[in-house]
PDB file of C-alpha atoms in Angstrom:
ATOM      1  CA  UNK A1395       0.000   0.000   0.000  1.00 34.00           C
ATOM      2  CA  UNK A1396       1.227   3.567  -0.720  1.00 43.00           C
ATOM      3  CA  UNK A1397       2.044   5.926   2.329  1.00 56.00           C
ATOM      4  CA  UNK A1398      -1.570   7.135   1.711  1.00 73.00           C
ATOM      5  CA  UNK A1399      -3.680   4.022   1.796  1.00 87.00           C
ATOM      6  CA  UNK A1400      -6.991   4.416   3.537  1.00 94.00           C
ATOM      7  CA  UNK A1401     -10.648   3.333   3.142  1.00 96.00           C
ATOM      8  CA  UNK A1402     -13.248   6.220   3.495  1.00 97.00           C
ATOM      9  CA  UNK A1403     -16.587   5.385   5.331  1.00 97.00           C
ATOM     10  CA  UNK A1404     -19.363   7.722   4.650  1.00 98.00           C
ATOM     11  CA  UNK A1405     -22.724   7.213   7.071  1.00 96.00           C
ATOM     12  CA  UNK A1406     -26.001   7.783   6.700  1.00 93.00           C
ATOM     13  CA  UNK A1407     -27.843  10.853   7.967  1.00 90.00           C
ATOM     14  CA  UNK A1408     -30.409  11.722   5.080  1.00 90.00           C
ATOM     15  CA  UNK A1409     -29.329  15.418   3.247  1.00 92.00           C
ATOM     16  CA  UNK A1410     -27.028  15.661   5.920  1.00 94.00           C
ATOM     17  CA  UNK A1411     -24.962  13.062   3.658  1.00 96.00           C
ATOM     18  CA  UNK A1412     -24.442  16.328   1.318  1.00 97.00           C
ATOM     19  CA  UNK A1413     -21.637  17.216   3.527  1.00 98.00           C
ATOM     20  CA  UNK A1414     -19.555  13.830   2.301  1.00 98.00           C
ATOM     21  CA  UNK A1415     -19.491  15.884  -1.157  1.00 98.00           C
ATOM     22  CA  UNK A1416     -17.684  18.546   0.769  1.00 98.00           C
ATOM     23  CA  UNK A1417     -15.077  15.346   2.224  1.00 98.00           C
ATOM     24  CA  UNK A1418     -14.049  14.584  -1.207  1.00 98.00           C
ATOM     25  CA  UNK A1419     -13.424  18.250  -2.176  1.00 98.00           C
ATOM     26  CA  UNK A1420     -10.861  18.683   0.965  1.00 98.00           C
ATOM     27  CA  UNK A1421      -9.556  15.094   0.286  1.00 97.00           C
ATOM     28  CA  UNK A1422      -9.354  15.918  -3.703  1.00 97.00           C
ATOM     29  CA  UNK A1423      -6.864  19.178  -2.260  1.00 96.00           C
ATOM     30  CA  UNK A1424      -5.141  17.558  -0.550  1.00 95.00           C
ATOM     31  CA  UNK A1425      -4.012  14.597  -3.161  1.00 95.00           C
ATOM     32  CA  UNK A1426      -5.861  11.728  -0.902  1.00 96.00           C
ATOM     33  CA  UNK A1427      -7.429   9.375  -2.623  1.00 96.00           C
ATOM     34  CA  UNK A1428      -8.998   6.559  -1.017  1.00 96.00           C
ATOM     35  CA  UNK A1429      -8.190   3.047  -2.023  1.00 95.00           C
ATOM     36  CA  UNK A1430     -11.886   1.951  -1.014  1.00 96.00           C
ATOM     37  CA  UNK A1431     -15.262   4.446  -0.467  1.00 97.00           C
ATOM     38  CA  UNK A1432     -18.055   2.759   2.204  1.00 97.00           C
ATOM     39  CA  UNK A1433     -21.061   3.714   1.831  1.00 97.00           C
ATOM     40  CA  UNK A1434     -24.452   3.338   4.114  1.00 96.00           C
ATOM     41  CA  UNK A1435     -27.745   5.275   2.531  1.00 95.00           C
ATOM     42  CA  UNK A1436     -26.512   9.089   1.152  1.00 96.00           C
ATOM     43  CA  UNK A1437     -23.175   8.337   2.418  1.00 97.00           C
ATOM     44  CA  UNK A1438     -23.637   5.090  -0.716  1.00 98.00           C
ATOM     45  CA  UNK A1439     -25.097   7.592  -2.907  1.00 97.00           C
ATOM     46  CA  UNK A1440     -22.547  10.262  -2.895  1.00 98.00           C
ATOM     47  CA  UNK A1441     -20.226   7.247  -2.783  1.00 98.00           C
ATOM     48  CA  UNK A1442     -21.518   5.760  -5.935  1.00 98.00           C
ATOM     49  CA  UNK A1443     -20.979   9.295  -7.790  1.00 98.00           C
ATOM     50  CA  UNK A1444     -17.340   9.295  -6.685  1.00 98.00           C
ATOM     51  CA  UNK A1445     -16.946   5.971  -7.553  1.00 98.00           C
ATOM     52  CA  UNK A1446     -18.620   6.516 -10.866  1.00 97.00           C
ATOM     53  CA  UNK A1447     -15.859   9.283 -11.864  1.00 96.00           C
ATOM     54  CA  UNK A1448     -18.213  12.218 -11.361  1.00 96.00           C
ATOM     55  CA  UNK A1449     -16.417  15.241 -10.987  1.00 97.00           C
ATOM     56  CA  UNK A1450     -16.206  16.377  -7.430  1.00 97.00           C
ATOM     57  CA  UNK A1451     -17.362  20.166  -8.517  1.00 97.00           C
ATOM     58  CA  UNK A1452     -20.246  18.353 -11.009  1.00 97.00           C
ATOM     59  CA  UNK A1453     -21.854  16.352  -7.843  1.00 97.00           C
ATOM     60  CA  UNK A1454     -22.045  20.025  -5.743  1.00 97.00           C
ATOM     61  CA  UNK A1455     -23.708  21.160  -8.138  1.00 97.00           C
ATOM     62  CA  UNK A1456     -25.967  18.876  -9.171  1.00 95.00           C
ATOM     63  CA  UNK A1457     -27.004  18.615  -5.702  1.00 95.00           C
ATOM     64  CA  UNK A1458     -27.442  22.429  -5.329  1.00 95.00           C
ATOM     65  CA  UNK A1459     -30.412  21.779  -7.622  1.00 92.00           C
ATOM     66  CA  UNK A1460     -32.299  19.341  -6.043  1.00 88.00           C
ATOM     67  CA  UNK A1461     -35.485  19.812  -4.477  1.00 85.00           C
ATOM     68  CA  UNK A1462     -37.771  17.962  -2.323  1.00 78.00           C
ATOM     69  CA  UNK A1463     -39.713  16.658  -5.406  1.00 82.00           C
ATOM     70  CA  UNK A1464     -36.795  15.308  -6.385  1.00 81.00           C
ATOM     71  CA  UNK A1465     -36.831  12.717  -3.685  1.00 81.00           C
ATOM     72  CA  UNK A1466     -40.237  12.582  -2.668  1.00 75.00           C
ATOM     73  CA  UNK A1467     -43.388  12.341  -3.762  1.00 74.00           C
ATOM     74  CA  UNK A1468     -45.968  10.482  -1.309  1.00 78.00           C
ATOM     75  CA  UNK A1469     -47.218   6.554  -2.273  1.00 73.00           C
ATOM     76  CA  UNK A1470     -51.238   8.549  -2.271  1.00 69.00           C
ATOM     77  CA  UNK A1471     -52.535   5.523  -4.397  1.00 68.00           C
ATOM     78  CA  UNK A1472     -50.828   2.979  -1.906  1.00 65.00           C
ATOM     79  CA  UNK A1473     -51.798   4.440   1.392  1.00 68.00           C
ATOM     80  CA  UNK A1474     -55.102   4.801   0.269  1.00 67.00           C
ATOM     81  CA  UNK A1475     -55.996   1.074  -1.092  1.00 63.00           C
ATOM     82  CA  UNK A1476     -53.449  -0.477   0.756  1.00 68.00           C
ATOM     83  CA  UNK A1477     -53.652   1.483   4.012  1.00 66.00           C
ATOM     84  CA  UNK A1478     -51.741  -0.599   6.164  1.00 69.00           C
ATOM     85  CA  UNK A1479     -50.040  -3.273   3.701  1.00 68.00           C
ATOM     86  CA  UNK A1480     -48.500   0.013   1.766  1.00 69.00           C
ATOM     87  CA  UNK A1481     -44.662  -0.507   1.424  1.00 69.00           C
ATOM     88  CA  UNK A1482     -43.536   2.836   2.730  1.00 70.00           C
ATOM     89  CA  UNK A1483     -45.199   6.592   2.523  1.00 78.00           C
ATOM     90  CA  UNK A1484     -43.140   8.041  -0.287  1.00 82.00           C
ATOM     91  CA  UNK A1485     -42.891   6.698  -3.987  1.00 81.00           C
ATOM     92  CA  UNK A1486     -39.534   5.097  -5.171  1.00 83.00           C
ATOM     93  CA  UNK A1487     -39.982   6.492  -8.874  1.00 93.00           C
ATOM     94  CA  UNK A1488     -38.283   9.930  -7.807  1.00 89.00           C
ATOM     95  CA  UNK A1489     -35.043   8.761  -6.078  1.00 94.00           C
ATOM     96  CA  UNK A1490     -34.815   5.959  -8.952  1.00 95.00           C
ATOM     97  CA  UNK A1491     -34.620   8.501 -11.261  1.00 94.00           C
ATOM     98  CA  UNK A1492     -32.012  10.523  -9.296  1.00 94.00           C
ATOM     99  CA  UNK A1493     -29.859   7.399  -8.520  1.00 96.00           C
ATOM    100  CA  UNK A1494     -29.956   6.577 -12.235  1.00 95.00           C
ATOM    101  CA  UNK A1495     -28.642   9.961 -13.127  1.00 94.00           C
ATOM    102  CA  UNK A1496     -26.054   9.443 -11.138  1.00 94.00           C
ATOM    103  CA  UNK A1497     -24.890   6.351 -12.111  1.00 96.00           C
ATOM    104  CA  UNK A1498     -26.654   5.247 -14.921  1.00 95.00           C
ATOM    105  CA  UNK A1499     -26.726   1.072 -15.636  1.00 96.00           C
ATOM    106  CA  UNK A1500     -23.301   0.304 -14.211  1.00 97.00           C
ATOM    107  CA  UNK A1501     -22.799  -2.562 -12.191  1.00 98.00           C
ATOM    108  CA  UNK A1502     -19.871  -2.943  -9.812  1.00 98.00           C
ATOM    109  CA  UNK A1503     -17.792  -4.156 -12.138  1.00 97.00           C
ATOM    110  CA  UNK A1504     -17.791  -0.834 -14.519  1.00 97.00           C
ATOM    111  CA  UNK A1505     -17.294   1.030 -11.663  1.00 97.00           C
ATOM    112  CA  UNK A1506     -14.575   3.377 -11.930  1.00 93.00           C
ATOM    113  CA  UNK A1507     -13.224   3.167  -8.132  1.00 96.00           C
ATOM    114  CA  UNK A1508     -14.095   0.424  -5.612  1.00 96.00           C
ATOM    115  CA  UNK A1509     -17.213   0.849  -3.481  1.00 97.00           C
ATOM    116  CA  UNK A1510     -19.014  -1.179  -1.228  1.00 97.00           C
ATOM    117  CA  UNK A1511     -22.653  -0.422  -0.342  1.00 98.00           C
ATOM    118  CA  UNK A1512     -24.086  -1.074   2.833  1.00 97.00           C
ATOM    119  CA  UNK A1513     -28.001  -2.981   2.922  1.00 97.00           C
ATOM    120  CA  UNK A1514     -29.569  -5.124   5.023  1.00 97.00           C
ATOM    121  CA  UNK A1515     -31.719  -8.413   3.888  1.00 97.00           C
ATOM    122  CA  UNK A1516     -35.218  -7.352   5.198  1.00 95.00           C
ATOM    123  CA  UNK A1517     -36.062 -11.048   5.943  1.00 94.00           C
ATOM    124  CA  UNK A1518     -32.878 -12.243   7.679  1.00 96.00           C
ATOM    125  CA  UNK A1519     -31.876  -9.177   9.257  1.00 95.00           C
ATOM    126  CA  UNK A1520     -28.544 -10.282   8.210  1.00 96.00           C
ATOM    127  CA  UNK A1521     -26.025  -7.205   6.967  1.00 96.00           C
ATOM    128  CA  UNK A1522     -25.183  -7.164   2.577  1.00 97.00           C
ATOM    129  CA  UNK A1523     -22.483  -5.741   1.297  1.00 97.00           C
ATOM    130  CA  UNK A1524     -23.033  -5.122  -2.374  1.00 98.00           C
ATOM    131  CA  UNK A1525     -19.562  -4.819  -4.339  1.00 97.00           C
ATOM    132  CA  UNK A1526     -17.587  -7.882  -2.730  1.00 95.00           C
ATOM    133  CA  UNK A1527     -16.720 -10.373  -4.495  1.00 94.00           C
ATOM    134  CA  UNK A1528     -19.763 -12.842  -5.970  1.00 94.00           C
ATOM    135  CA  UNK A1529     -22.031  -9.199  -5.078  1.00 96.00           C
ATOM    136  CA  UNK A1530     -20.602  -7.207  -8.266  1.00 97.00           C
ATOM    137  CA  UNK A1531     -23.051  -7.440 -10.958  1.00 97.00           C
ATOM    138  CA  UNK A1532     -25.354  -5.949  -9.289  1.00 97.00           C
ATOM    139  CA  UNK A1533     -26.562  -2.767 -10.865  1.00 98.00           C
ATOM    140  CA  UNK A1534     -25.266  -0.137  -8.329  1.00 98.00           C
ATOM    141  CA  UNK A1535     -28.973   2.110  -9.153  1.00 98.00           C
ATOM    142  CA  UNK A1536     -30.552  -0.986  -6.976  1.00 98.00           C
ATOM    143  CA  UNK A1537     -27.882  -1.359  -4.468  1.00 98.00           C
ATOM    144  CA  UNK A1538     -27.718   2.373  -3.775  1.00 98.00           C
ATOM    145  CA  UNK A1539     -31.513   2.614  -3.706  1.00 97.00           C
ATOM    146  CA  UNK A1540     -31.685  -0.119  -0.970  1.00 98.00           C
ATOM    147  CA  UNK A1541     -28.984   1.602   1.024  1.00 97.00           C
ATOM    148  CA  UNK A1542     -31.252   4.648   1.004  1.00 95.00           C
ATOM    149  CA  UNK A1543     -34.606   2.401   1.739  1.00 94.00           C
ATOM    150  CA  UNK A1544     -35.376   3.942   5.208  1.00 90.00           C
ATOM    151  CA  UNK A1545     -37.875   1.518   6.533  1.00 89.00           C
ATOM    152  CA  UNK A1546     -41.883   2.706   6.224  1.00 86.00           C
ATOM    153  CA  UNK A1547     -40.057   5.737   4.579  1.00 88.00           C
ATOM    154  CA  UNK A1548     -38.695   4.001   1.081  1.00 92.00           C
ATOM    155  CA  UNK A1549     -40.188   1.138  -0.192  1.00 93.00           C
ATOM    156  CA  UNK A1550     -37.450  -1.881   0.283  1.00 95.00           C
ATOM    157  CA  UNK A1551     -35.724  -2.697  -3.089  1.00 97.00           C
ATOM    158  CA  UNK A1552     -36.071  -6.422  -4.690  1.00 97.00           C
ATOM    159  CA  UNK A1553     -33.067  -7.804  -5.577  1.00 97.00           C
ATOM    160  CA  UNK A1554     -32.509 -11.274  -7.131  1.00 95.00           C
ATOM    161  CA  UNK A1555     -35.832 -12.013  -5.435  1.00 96.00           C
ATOM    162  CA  UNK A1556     -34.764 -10.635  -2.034  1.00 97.00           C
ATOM    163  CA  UNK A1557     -35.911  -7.734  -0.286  1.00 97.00           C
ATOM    164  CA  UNK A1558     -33.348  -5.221   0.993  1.00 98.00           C
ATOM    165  CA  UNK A1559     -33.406  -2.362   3.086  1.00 96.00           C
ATOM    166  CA  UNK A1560     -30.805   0.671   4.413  1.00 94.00           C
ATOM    167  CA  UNK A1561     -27.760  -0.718   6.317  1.00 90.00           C
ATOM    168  CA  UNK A1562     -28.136   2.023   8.471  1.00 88.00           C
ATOM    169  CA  UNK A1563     -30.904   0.139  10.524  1.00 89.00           C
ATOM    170  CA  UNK A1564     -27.628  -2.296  11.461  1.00 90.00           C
ATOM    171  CA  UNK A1565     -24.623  -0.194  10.804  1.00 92.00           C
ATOM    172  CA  UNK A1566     -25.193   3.301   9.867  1.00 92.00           C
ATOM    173  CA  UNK A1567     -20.838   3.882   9.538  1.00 94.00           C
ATOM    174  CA  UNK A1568     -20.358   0.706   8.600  1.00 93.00           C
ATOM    175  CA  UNK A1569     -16.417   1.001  10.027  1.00 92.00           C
ATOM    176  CA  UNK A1570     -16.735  -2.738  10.605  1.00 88.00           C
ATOM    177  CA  UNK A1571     -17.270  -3.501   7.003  1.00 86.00           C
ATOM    178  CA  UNK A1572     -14.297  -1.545   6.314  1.00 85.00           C
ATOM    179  CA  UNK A1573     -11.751  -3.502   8.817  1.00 84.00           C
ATOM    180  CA  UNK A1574     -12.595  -6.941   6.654  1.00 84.00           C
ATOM    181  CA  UNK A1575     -12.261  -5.176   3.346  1.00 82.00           C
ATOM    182  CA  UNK A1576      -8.959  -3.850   4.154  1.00 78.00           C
ATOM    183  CA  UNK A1577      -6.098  -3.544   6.456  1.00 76.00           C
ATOM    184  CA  UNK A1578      -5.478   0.192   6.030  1.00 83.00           C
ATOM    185  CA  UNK A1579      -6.198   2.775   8.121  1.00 92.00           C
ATOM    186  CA  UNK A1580      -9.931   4.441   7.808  1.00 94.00           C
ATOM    187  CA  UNK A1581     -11.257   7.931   7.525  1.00 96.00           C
ATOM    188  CA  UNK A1582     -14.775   7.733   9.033  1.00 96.00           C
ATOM    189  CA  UNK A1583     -17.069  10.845   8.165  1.00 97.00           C
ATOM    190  CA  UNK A1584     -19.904  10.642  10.672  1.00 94.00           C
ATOM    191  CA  UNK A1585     -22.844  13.101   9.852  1.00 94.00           C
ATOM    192  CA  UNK A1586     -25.598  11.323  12.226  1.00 85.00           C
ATOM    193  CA  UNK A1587     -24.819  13.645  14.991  1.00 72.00           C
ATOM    194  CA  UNK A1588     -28.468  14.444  16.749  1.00 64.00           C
ATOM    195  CA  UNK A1589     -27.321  16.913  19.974  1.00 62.00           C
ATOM    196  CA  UNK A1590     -29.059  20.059  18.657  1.00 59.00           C
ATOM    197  CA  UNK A1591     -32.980  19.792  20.598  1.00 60.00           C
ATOM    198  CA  UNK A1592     -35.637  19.885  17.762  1.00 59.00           C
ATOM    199  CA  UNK A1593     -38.097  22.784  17.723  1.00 61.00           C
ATOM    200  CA  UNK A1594     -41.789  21.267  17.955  1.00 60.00           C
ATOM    201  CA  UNK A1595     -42.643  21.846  14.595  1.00 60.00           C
ATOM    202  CA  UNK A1596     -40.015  19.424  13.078  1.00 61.00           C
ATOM    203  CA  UNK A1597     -41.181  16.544  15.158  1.00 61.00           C
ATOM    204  CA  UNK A1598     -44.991  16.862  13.814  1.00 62.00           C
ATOM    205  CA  UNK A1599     -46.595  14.380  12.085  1.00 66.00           C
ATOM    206  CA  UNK A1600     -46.031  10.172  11.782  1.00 65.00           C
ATOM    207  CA  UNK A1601     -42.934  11.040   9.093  1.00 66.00           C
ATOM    208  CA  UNK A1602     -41.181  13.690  11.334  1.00 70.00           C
ATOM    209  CA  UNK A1603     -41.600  12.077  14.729  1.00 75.00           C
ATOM    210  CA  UNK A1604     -40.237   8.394  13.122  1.00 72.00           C
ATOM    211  CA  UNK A1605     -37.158  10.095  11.308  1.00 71.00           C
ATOM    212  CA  UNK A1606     -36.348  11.591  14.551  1.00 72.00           C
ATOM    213  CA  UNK A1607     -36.781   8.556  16.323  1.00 74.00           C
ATOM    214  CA  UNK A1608     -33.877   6.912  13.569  1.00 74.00           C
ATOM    215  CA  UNK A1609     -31.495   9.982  14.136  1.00 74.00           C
ATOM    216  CA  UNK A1610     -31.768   9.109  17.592  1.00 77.00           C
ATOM    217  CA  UNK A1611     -31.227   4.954  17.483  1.00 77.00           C
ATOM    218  CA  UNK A1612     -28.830   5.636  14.457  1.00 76.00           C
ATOM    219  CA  UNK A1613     -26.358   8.151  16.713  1.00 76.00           C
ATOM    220  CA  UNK A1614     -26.672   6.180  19.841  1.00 78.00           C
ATOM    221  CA  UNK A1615     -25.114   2.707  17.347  1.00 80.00           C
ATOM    222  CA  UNK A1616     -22.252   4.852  16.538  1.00 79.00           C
ATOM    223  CA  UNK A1617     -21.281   5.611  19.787  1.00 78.00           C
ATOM    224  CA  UNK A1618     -21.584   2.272  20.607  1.00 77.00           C
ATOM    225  CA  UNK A1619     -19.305   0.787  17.852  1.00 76.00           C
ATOM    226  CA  UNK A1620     -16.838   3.425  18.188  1.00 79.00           C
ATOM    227  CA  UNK A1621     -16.517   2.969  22.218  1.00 79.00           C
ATOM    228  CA  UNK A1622     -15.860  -0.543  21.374  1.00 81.00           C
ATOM    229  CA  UNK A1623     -13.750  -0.236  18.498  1.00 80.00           C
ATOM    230  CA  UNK A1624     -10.686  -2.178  18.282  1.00 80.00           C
ATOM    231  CA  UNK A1625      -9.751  -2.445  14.845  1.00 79.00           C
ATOM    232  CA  UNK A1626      -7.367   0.151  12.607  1.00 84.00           C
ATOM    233  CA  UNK A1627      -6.783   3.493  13.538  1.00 87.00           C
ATOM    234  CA  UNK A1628      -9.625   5.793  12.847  1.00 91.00           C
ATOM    235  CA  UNK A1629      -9.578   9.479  11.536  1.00 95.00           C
ATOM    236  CA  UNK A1630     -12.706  10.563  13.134  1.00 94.00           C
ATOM    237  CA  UNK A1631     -14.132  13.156  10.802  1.00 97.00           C
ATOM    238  CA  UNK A1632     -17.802  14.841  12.205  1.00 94.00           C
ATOM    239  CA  UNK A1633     -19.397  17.686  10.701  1.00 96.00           C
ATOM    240  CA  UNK A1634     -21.134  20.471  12.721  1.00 95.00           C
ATOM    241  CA  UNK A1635     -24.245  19.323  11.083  1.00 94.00           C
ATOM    242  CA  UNK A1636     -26.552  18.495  14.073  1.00 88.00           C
ATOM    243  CA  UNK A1637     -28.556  21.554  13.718  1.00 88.00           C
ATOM    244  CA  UNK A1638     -29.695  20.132  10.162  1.00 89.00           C
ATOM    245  CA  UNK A1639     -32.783  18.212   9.886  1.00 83.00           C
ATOM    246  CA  UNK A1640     -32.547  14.723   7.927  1.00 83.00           C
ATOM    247  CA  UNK A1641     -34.389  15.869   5.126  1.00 84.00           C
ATOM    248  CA  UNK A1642     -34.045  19.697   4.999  1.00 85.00           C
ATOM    249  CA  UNK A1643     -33.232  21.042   1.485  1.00 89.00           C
ATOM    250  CA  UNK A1644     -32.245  24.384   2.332  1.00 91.00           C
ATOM    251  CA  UNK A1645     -28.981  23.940   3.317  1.00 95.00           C
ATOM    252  CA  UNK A1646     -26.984  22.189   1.012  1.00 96.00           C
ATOM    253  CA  UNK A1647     -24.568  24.353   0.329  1.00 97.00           C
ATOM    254  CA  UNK A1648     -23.716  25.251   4.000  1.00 97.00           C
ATOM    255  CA  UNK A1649     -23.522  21.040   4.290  1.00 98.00           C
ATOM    256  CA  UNK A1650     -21.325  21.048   1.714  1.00 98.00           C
ATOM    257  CA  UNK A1651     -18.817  23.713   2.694  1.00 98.00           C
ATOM    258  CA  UNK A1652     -18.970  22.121   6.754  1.00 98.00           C
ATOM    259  CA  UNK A1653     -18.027  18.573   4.970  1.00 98.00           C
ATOM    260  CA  UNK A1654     -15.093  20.276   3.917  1.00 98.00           C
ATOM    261  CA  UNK A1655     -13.958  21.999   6.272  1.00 98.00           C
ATOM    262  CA  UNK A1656     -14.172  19.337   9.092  1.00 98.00           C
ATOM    263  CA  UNK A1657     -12.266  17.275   6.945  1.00 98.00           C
ATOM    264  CA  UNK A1658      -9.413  19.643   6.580  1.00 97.00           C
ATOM    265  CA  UNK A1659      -9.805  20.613  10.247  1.00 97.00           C
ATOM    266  CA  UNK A1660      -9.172  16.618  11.027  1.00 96.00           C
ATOM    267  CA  UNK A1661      -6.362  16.606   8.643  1.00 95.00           C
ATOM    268  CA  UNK A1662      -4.392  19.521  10.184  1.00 93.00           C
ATOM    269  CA  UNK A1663      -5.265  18.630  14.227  1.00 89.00           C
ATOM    270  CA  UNK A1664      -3.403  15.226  12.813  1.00 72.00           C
ATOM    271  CA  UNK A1665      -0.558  16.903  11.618  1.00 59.00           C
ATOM    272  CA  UNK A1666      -0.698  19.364  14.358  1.00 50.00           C
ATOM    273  CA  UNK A1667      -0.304  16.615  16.923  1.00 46.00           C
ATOM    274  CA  UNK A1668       3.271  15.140  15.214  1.00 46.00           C
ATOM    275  CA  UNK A1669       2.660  13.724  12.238  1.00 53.00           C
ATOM    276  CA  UNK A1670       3.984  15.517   9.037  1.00 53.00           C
ATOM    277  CA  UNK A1671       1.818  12.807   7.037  1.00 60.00           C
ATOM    278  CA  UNK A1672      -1.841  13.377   8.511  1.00 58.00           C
ATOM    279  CA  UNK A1673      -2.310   9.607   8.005  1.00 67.00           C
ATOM    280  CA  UNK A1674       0.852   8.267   8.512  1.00 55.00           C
ATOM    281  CA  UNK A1675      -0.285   7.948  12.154  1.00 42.00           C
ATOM    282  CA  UNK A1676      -2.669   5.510  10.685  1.00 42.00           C
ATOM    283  CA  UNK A1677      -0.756   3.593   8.196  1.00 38.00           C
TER     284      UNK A1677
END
């Protein structure tokens, strides 16, 4: 491995994921390139852009545009004959199409860079990694879109007859997955963080209150794996992003520019402590 070997986990966190396109703009200055991206909901979709060869500057933009139609449009037709029985409360047309634009047909194997995405088999509960070995022809559209299938929120995503659902509900920074894929050090970018108190008004409503309820379970497993951790060195890297809602669309550029500028902040306070090489601590 070269002196700057490292696998970069992104988590899940809904828009709050934007800020992982701000990661690979302070990563992309600073000539890191990781030899593996990890990926759990947006942190797979942002993933899958990089790993697709989409211009850094192209994916800020792109998601400077997008708007909450973009993403979601509410299953009416389902909740009303189905009531109960519906799959989830918001349609999966409009995040299919957004996926797709992203990253087209391409399975694994046409990726560009390596990724893993991180899913969980709704029926076994067990953990999928799609991208390892025997998982690679796989369109990445399908993996990604299970990644991002909050349950009751996204419907779950079939795949080769199984149904599959975001990893986050077992490992929302999958830094696990990344200790068996590789023996490098890893750069973990945790936007889950849920200390800011929400103001009544975002916790109104079945939608709001569950989603809240997640950021809550998902930040608590964090903490949990990371007070337990014992594998490679981590570079913990967490943006100031509490104060953002899961799915607020108004501040994607501020996510964006706090993505990279905790990264660089992590970078220097590593070099700052000793180390010329901010990952040679690491390697």
């Amino acid at each position: 491995m070269s002196a700057h070997s490292f696998t970069l986990v992104l988590s899940g966190g809904g828009l709050k994921g934007l800020a992982h396109i701000g990661v690979f703009q302070a990563l992309e200055e600073r000539g890191l390139v990781p030899d593996l991206v990890v990926g759990s909901s947006m942190g797979s979709l942002v993933g899958a852009a990089w790993a697709a060869g989409i211009p850094v500057a192209d994916m800020a933009s792109r998601a400077l545009l997008v708007r909450r139609r973009h993403v979601f449009q509410v299953a009416h037709v389902d909740m009303a004959l189905r009531r109960l029985l519906a799959p989830a409360i918001y349609r999966r047309e409009p995040l299919d199409l957004l996926i797709g634009e992203l990253v087209g047909d391409r399975t694994f194997n046409d990726l560009a860079r390596p990724l893993l995405v991180n899913s969980v088999d709704l029926h076994s509960g067990r953990q999928v990694l799609w991208g390892l070995p025997g998982r690679r022809s796989v369109r990445v559209a399908d993996a990604v879109f299970a990644s991002c299938a909050l349950p009751g929120i996204f419907p779950p995503r079939n795949i080769d007859g199984r149904m599959y659902i975001d990893g986050a509900v077992v490992e929302n920074l999958p830094i696990h997955v990344a200790a068996t894929a590789s023996k490098g050090p890893v750069v973990a970018v945790n936007v889950a963080a849920t200390s800011v108190e929400r103001a009544a008004h975002e916790t109104q409503g079945f939608a709001a209150t569950y989603i809240r309820g997640l950021e809550i379970v998902m930040q608590a497993q964090i903490e949990g794996h990371l007070a337990r951790w014992d594998g490679p060195p981590i570079l913990l890297v967490e943006p100031r992003v509490a104060h953002v809602g899961m799915f607020s669309f108004y501040h994607t550029r501020e996510l964006i520019d706090e993505g990279y500028r905790a990264t660089l902040a992590a970078l220097d306070a590593r070099t700052i402590a000793g180390q010329g090489d901010p990952l040679a601590v690491a390697s």
